[in-house]
mmCIF file of C-alpha atoms and ligand atoms in Angstrom:
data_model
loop_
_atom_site.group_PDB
_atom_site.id
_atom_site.type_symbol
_atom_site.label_atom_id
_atom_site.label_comp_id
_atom_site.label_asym_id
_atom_site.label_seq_id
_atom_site.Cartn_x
_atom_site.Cartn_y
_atom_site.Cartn_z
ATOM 1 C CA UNK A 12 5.424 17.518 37.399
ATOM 2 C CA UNK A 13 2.249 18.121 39.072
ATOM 3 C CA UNK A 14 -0.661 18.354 36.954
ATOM 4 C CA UNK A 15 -4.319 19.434 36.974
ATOM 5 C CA UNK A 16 -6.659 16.032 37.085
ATOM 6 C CA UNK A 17 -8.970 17.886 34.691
ATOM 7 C CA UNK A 18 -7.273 20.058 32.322
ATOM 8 C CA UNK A 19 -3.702 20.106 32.380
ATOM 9 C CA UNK A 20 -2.574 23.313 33.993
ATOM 10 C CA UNK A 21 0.448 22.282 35.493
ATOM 11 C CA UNK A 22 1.837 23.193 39.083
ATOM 12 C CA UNK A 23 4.245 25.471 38.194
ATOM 13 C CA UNK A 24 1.382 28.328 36.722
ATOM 14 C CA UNK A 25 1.710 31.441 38.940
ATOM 15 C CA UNK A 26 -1.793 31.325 40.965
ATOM 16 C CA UNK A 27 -2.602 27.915 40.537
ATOM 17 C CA UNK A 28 -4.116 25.723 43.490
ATOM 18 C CA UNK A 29 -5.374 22.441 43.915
ATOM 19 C CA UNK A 30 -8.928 21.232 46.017
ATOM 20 C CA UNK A 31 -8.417 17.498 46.950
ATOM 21 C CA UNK A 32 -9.299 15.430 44.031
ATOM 22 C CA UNK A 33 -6.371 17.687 42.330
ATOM 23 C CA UNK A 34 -8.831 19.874 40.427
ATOM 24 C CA UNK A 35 -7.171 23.752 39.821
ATOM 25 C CA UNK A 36 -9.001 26.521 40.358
ATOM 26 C CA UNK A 37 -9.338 27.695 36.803
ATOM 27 C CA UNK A 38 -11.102 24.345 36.117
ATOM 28 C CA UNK A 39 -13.011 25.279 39.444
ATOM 29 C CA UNK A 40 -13.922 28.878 37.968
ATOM 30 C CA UNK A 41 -14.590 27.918 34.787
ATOM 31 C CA UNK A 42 -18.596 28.736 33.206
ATOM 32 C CA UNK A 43 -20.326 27.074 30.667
ATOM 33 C CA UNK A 44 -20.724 30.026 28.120
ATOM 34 C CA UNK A 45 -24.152 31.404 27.168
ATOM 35 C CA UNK A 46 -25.103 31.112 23.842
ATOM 36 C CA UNK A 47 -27.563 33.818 22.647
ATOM 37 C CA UNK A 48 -28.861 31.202 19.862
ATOM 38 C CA UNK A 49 -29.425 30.074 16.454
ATOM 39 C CA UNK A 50 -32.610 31.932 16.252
ATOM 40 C CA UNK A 51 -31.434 35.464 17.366
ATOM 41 C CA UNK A 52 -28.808 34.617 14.596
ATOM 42 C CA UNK A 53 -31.069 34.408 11.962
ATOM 43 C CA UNK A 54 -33.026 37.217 12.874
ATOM 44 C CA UNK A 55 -30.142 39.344 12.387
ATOM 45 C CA UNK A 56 -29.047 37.794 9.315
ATOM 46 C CA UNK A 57 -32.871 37.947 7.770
ATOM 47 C CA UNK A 58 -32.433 42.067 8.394
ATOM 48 C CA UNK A 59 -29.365 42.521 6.965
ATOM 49 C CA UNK A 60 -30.185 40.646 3.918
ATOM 50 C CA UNK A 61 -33.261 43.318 3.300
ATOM 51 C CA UNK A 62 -30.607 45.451 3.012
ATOM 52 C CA UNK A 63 -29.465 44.393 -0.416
ATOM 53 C CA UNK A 64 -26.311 45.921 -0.573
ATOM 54 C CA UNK A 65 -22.962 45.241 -2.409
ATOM 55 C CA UNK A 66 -21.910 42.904 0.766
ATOM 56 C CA UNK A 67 -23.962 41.857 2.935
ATOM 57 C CA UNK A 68 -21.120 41.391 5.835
ATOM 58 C CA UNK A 69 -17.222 41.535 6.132
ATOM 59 C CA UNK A 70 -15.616 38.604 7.486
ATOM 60 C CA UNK A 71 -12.535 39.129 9.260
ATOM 61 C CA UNK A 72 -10.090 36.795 7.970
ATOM 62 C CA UNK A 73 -6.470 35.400 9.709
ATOM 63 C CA UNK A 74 -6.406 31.955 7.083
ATOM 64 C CA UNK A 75 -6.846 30.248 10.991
ATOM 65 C CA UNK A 76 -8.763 27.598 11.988
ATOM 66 C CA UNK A 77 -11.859 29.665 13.348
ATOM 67 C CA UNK A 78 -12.265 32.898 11.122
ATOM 68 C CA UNK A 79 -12.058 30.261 8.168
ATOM 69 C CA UNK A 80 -15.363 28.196 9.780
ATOM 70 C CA UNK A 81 -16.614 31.910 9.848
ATOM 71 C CA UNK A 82 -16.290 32.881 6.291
ATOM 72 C CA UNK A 83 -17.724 29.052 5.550
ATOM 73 C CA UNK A 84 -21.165 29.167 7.620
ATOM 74 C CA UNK A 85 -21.741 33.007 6.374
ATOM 75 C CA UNK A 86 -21.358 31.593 2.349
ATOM 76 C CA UNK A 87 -22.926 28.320 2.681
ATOM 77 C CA UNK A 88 -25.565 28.494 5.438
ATOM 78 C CA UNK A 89 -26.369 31.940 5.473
ATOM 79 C CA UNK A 90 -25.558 32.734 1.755
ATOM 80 C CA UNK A 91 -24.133 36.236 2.539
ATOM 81 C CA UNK A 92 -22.398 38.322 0.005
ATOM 82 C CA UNK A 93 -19.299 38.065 1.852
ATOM 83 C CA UNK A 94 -16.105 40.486 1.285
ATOM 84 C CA UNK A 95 -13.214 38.920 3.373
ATOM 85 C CA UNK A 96 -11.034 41.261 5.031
ATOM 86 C CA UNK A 97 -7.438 40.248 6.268
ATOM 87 C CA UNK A 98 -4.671 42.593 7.867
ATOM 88 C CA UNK A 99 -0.874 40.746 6.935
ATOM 89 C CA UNK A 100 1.048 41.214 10.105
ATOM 90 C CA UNK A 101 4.146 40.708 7.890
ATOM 91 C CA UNK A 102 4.780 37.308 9.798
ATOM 92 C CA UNK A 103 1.774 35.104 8.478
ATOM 93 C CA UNK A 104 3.018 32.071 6.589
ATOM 94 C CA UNK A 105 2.496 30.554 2.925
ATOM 95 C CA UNK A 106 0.328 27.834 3.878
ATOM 96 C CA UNK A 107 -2.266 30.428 6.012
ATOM 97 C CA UNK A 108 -2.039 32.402 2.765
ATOM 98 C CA UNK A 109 -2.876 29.617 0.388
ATOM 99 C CA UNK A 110 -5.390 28.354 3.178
ATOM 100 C CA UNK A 111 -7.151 32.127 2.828
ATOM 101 C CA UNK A 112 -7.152 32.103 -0.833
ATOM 102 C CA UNK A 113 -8.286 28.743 -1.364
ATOM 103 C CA UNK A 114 -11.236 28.958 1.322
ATOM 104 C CA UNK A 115 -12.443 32.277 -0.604
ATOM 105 C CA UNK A 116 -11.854 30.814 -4.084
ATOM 106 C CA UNK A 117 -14.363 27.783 -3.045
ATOM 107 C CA UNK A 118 -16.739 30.244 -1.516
ATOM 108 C CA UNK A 119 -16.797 32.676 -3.851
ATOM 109 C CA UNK A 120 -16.146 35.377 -1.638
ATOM 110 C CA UNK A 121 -13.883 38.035 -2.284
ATOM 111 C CA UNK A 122 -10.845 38.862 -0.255
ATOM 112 C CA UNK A 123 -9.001 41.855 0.736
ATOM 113 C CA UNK A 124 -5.665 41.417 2.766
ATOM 114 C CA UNK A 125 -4.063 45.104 3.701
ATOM 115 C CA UNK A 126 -0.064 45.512 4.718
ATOM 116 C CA UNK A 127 1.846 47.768 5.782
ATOM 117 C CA UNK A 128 3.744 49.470 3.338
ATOM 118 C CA UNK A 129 6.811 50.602 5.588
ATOM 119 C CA UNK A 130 6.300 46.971 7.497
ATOM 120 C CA UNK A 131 5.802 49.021 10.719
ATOM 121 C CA UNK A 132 4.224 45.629 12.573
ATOM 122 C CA UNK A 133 7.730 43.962 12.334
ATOM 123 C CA UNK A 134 9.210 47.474 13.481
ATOM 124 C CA UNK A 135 6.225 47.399 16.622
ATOM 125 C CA UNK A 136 6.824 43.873 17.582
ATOM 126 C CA UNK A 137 10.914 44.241 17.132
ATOM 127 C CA UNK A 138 10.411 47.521 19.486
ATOM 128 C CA UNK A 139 8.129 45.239 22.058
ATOM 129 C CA UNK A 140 10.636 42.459 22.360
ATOM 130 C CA UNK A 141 13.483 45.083 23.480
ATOM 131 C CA UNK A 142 10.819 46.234 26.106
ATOM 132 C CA UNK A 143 9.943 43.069 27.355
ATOM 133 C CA UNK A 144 13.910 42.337 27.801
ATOM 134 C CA UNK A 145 14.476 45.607 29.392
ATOM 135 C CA UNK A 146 12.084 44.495 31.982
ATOM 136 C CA UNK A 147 13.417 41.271 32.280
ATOM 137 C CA UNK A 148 11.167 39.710 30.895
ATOM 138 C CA UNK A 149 10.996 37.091 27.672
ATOM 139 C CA UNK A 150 9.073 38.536 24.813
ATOM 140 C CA UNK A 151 5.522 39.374 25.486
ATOM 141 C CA UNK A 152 2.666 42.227 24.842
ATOM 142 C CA UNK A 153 4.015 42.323 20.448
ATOM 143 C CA UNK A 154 0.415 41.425 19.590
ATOM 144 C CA UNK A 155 -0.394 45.193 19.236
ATOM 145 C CA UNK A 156 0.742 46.113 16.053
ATOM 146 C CA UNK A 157 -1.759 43.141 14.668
ATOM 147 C CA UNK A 158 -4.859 43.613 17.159
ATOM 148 C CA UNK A 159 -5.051 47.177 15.869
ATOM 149 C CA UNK A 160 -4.038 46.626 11.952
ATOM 150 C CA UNK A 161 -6.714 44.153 11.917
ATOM 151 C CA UNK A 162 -9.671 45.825 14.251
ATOM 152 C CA UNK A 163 -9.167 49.057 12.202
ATOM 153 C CA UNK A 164 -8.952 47.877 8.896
ATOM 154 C CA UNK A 165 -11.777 45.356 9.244
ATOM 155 C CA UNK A 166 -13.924 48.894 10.383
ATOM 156 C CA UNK A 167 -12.165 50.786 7.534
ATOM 157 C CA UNK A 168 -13.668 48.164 4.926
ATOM 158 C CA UNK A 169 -16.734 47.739 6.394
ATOM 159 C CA UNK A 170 -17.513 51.637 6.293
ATOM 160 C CA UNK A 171 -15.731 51.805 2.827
ATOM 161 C CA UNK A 172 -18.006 49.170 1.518
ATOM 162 C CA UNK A 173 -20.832 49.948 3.352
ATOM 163 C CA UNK A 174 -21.078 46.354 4.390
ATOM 164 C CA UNK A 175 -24.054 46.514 7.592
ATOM 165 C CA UNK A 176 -22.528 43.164 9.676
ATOM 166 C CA UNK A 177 -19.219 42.019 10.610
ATOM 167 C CA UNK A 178 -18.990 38.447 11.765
ATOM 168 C CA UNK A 179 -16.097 37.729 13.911
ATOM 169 C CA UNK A 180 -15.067 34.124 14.579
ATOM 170 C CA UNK A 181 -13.313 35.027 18.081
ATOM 171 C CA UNK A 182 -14.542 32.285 20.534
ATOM 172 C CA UNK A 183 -14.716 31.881 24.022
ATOM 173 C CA UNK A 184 -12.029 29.155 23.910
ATOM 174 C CA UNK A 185 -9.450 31.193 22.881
ATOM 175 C CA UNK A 186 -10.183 34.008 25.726
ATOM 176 C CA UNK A 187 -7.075 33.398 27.488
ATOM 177 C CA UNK A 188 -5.785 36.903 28.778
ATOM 178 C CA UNK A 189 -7.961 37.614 31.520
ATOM 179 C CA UNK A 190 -6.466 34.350 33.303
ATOM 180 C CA UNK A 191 -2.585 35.756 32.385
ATOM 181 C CA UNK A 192 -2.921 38.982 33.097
ATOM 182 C CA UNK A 193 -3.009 38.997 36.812
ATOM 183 C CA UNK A 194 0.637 36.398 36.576
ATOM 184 C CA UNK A 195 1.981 39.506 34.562
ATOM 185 C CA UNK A 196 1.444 41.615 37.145
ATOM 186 C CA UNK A 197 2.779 39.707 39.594
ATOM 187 C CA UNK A 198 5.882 39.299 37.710
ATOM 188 C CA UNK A 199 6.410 43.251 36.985
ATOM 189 C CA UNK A 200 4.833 45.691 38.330
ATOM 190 C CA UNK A 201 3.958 48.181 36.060
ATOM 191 C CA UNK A 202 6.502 51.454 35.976
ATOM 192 C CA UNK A 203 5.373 54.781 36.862
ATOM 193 C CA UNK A 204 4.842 56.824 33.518
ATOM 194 C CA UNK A 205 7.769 59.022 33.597
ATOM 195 C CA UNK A 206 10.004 55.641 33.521
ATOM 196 C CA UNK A 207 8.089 54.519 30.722
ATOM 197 C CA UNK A 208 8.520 58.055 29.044
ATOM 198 C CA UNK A 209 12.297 57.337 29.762
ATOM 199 C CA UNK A 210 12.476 54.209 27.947
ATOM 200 C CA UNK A 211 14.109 54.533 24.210
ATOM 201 C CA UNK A 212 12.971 51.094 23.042
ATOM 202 C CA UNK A 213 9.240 52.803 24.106
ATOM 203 C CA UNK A 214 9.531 55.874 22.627
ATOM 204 C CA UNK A 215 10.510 54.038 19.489
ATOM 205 C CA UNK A 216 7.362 51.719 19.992
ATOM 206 C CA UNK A 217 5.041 54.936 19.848
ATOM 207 C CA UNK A 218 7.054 56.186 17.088
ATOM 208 C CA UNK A 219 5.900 53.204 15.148
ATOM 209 C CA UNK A 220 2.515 53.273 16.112
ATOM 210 C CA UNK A 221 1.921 56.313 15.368
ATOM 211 C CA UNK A 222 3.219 55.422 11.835
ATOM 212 C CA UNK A 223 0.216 52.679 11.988
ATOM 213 C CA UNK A 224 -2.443 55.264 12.898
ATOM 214 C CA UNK A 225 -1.355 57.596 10.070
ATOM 215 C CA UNK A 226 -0.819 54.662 7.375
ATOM 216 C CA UNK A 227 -4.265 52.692 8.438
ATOM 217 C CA UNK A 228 -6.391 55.447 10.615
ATOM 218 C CA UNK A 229 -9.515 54.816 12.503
ATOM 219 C CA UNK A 230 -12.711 56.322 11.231
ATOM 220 C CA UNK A 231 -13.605 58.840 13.513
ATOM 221 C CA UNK A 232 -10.589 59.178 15.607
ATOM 222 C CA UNK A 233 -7.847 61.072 16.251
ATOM 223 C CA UNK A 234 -4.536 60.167 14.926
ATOM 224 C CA UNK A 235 -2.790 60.763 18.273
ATOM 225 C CA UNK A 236 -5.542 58.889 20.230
ATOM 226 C CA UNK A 237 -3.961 55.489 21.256
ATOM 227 C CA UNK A 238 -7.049 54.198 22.385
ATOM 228 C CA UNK A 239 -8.473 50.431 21.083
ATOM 229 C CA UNK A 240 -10.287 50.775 18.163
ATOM 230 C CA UNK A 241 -13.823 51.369 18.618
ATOM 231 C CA UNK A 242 -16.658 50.654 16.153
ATOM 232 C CA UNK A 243 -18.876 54.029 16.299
ATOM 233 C CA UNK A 244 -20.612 53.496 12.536
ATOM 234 C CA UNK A 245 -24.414 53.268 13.375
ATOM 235 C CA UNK A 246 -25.120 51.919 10.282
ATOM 236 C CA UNK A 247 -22.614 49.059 10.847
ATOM 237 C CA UNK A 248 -23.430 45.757 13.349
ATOM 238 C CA UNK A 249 -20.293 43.568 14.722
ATOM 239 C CA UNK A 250 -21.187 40.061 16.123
ATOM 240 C CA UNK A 251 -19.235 37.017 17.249
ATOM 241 C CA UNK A 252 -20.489 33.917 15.479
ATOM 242 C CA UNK A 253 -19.570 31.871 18.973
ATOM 243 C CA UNK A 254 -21.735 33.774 20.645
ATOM 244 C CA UNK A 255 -24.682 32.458 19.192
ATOM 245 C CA UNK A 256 -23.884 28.918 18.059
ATOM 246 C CA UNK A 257 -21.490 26.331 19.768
ATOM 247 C CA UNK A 258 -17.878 26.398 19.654
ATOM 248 C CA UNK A 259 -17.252 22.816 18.435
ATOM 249 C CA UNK A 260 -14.016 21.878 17.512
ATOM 250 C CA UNK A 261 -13.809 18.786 15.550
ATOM 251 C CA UNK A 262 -17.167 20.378 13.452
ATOM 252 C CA UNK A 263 -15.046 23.317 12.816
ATOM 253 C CA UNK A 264 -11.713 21.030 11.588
ATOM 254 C CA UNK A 265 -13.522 18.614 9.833
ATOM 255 C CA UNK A 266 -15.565 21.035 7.785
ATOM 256 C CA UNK A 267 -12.560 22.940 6.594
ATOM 257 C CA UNK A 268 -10.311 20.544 5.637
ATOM 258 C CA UNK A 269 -12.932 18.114 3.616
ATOM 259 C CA UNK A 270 -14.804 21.172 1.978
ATOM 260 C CA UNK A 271 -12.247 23.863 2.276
ATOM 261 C CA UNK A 272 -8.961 22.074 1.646
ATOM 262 C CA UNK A 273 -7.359 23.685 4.462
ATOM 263 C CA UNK A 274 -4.118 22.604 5.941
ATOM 264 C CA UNK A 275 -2.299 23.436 9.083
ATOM 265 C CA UNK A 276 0.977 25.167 8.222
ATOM 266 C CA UNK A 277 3.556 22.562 8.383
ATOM 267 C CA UNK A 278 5.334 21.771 11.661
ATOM 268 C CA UNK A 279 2.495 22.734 14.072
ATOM 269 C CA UNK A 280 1.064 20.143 16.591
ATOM 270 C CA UNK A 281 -2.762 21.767 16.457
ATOM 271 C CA UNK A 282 -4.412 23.479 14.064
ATOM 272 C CA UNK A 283 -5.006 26.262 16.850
ATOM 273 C CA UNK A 284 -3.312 29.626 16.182
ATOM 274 C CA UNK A 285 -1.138 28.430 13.350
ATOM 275 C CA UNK A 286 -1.989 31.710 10.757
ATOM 276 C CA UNK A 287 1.065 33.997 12.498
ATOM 277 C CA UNK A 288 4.812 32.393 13.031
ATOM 278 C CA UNK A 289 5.181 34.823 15.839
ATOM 279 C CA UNK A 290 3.189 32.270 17.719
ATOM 280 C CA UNK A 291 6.105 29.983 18.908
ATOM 281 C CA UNK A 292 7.326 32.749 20.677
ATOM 282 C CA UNK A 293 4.825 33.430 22.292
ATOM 283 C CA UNK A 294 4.156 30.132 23.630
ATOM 284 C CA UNK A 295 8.436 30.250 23.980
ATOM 285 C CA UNK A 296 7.881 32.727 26.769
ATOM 286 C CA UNK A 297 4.784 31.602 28.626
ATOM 287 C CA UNK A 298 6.690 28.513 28.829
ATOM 288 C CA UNK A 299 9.564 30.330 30.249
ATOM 289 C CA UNK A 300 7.185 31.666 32.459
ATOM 290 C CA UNK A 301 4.374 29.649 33.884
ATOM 291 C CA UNK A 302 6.114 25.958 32.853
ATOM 292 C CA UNK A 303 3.595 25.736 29.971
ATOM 293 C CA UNK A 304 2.190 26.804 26.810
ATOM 294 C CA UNK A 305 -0.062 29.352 25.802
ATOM 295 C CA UNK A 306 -2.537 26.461 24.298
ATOM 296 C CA UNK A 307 -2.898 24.810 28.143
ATOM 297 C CA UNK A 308 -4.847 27.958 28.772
ATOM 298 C CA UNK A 309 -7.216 27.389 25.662
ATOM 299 C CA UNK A 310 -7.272 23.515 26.944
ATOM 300 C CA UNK A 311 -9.027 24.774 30.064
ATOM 301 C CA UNK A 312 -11.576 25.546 28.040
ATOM 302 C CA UNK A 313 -11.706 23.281 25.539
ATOM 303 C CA UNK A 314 -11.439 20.434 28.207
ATOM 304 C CA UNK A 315 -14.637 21.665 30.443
ATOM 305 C CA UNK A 316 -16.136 22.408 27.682
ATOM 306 C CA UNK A 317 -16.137 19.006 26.224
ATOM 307 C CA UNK A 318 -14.396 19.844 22.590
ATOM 308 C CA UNK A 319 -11.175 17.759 24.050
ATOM 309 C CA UNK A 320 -10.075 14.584 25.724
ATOM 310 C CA UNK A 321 -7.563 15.429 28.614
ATOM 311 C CA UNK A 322 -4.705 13.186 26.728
ATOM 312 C CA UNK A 323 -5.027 14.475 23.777
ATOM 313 C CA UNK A 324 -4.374 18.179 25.187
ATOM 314 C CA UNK A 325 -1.498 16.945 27.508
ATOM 315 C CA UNK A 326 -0.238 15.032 24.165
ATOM 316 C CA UNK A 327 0.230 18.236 22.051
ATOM 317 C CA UNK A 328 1.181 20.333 24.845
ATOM 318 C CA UNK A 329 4.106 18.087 25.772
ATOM 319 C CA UNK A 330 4.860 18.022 21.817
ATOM 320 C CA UNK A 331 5.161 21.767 21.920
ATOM 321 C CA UNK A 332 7.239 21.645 24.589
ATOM 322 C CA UNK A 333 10.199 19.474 22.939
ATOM 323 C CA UNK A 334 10.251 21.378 19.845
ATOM 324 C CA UNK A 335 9.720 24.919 22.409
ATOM 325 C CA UNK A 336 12.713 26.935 20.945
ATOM 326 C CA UNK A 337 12.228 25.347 17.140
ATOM 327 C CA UNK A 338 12.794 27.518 14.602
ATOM 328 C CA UNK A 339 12.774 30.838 17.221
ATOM 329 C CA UNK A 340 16.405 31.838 16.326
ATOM 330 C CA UNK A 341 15.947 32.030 12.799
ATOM 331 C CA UNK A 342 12.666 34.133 13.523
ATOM 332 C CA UNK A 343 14.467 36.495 15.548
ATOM 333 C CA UNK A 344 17.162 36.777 13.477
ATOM 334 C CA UNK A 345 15.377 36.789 9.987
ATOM 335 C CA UNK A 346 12.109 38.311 9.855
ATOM 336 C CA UNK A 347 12.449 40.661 13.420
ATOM 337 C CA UNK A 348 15.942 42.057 12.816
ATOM 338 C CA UNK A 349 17.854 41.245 15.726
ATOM 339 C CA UNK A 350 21.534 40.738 16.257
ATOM 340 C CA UNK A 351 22.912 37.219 16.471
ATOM 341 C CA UNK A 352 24.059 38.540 20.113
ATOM 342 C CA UNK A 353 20.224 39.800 20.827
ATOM 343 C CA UNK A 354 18.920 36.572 19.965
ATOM 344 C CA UNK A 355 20.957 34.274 22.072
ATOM 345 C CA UNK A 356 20.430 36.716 25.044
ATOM 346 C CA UNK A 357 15.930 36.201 24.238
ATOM 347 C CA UNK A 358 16.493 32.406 23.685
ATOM 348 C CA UNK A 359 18.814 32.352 26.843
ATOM 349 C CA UNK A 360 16.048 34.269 29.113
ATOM 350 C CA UNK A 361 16.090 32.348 32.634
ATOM 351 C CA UNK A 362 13.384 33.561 35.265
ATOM 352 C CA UNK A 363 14.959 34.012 38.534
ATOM 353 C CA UNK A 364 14.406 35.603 41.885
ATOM 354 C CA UNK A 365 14.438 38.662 40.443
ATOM 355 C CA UNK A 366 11.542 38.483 37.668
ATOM 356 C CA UNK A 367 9.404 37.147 40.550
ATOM 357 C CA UNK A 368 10.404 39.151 43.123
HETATM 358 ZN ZN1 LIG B 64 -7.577 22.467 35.581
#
């Protein structure tokens, strides 16, 4: 299989082209990101300290390799009075757990995690997979449930504990969708809204998200607005840490596990994206789709960017690969819900003519 000569996007990625020295055009698009610096950092950090309140930031917390580096740099460089905040998805595992725990145990920082109490993520993502299938499709879009459990709560805690900063630890290495999105389209387009409307496994979707509004609502909004969460406390200040210092990997992975203890959960290849289980099938479908794993898109960046050697990316992504459908059944079966006959007919998803077309 044909691959990119820089990163290792390979041939088979819908949009992908090649110049002459086999270079791909996300490697050819890609920009050095602009760091706002260490200084403006500071400054901000010097103001909220004057502050003086009970915490002096929230630091959204997945037990993953980045927010972890987060919640470390805010206790030991910046000594913040840190109050961790994590949202369970209901499909984190016990080592990402222990990994939180552990990390705010050393730190002394105190942690909040916040679940559902009718599970209603499993119920979103179990309603998203049936969508995805209904549009022929292998699983895709069941992030939601989590992107808005964990935006909204981290707001909810942060206005509840009138904490002025939230540090995120979202990095430019891990922006991935724009560079999907478009190949999604391709694949479907999208269905008018009246189809949508018509859809049961939909209308079941919105059923359960409306569940998550009412159980976990965002400040200021109303419950039947499905909009993104939106920050609109004046008092409160969100930053991403990335955006003002460099996003260096082996820094980040050697500081956590010497000083934090911190393990990747067992069976994963990188210690990238290992805090939710639902990841394999995500990277199950991409793979399905595009001929490779959701990581090759954070190796663009991570490549160009200098944080990675070419091999070693093209060594864990062919890993990932073997082991693709590893463990999936029992996922789909166990913690999701499905039928033994659903699951074969998700693991047996075969893009054809039709998906494309
Ligand atoms: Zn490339």
């Amino acid at each position: 299989m044909k691959r990119c000569s820089r990163c290792i996007m390979p041939e088979t990625m819908i949009g992908i082209s090649f110049d002459k020295d086999g270079v791909c055009n996300f490697c050819r698009d890609w920009q050095k990101p602009q760091l706002l610096g260490e200084q403006a950092l500071e400054e901000i950090i010097s103001s909220i300290k004057k502050k003086n309140n009970k915490y002096d930031c929230i630091v959204p917390l997945s037990g993953g390799r980045d927010s972890t580096f987060v919640l470390y740099i805010a206790r030991k460089k910046f000594d913040l009075k840190v109050l961790a905040v994590n949202y369970d998805n209901e499909f984190s595992n016990e080592q990402t757990v222990k990994n939180m725990k552990t990390a705010c145990e050393l730190l002394n920082a105190d942690l909040i995690s916040i679940r559902s109490k009718r599970n209603v993520a499993s119920k979103m993502v179990r309603d998203a997979i049936r969508m995805s299938a209904l549009k022929s499709l292998p699983p895709n879009s069941f992030c939601r449930a989590c992107s808005y459990g964990f935006q909204t709560n981290v707001y909810r805690m942060a206005k509840q504990h009138k904490a002025p900063l939230i540090l995120w630890g979202s990095s430019s290495a891990e922006k991935t969708l724009h560079l999907t999105k478009e190949a999604f389209k391709i694949l479907r387009p999208p269905k008018t809204r009246l189809q949508k409307l018509c859809n049961l496994a939909n209308l079941s979707l919105e059923y359960h998200a409306l569940l998550q509004r009412l159980e976990f609502p965002m400040p200021g909004r109303a419950i039947l607005d499905r909009g993104k969460p939106v920050l609109k406390e004046k008092d409160i200040r969100e930053i991403k840490l990335f955006d003002y210092i460099p996003w260096d990997r082996r820094k980040i992975k050697d500081t956590i596990i010497n000083e934090l203890g911190w393990r990747k959960p067992q069976g994963n290849v990188s210690t990238w994206r290992g805090d939710c289980s639902l990841y394999p099938l995500i990277s199950f479908s991409y793979f399905k789709l595009f001929g490779c794993t959701k990581h090759c898109f954070g190796y663009i960046n991570m490549i160009n960017s200098g944080n990675m050697e070419r091999e070693e990316a093209l060594y864990q992504e062919k890993a990932m690969i073997a082991n693709i459908t590893h463990g999936l059944r029992e996922l789909l079966e166990g913690k999701i819900g499905f039928s033994k006959k659903e699951a074969t007919r998700i693991l047996s998803f075969q893009k054809n003519e039709q998906t494309t077309g």
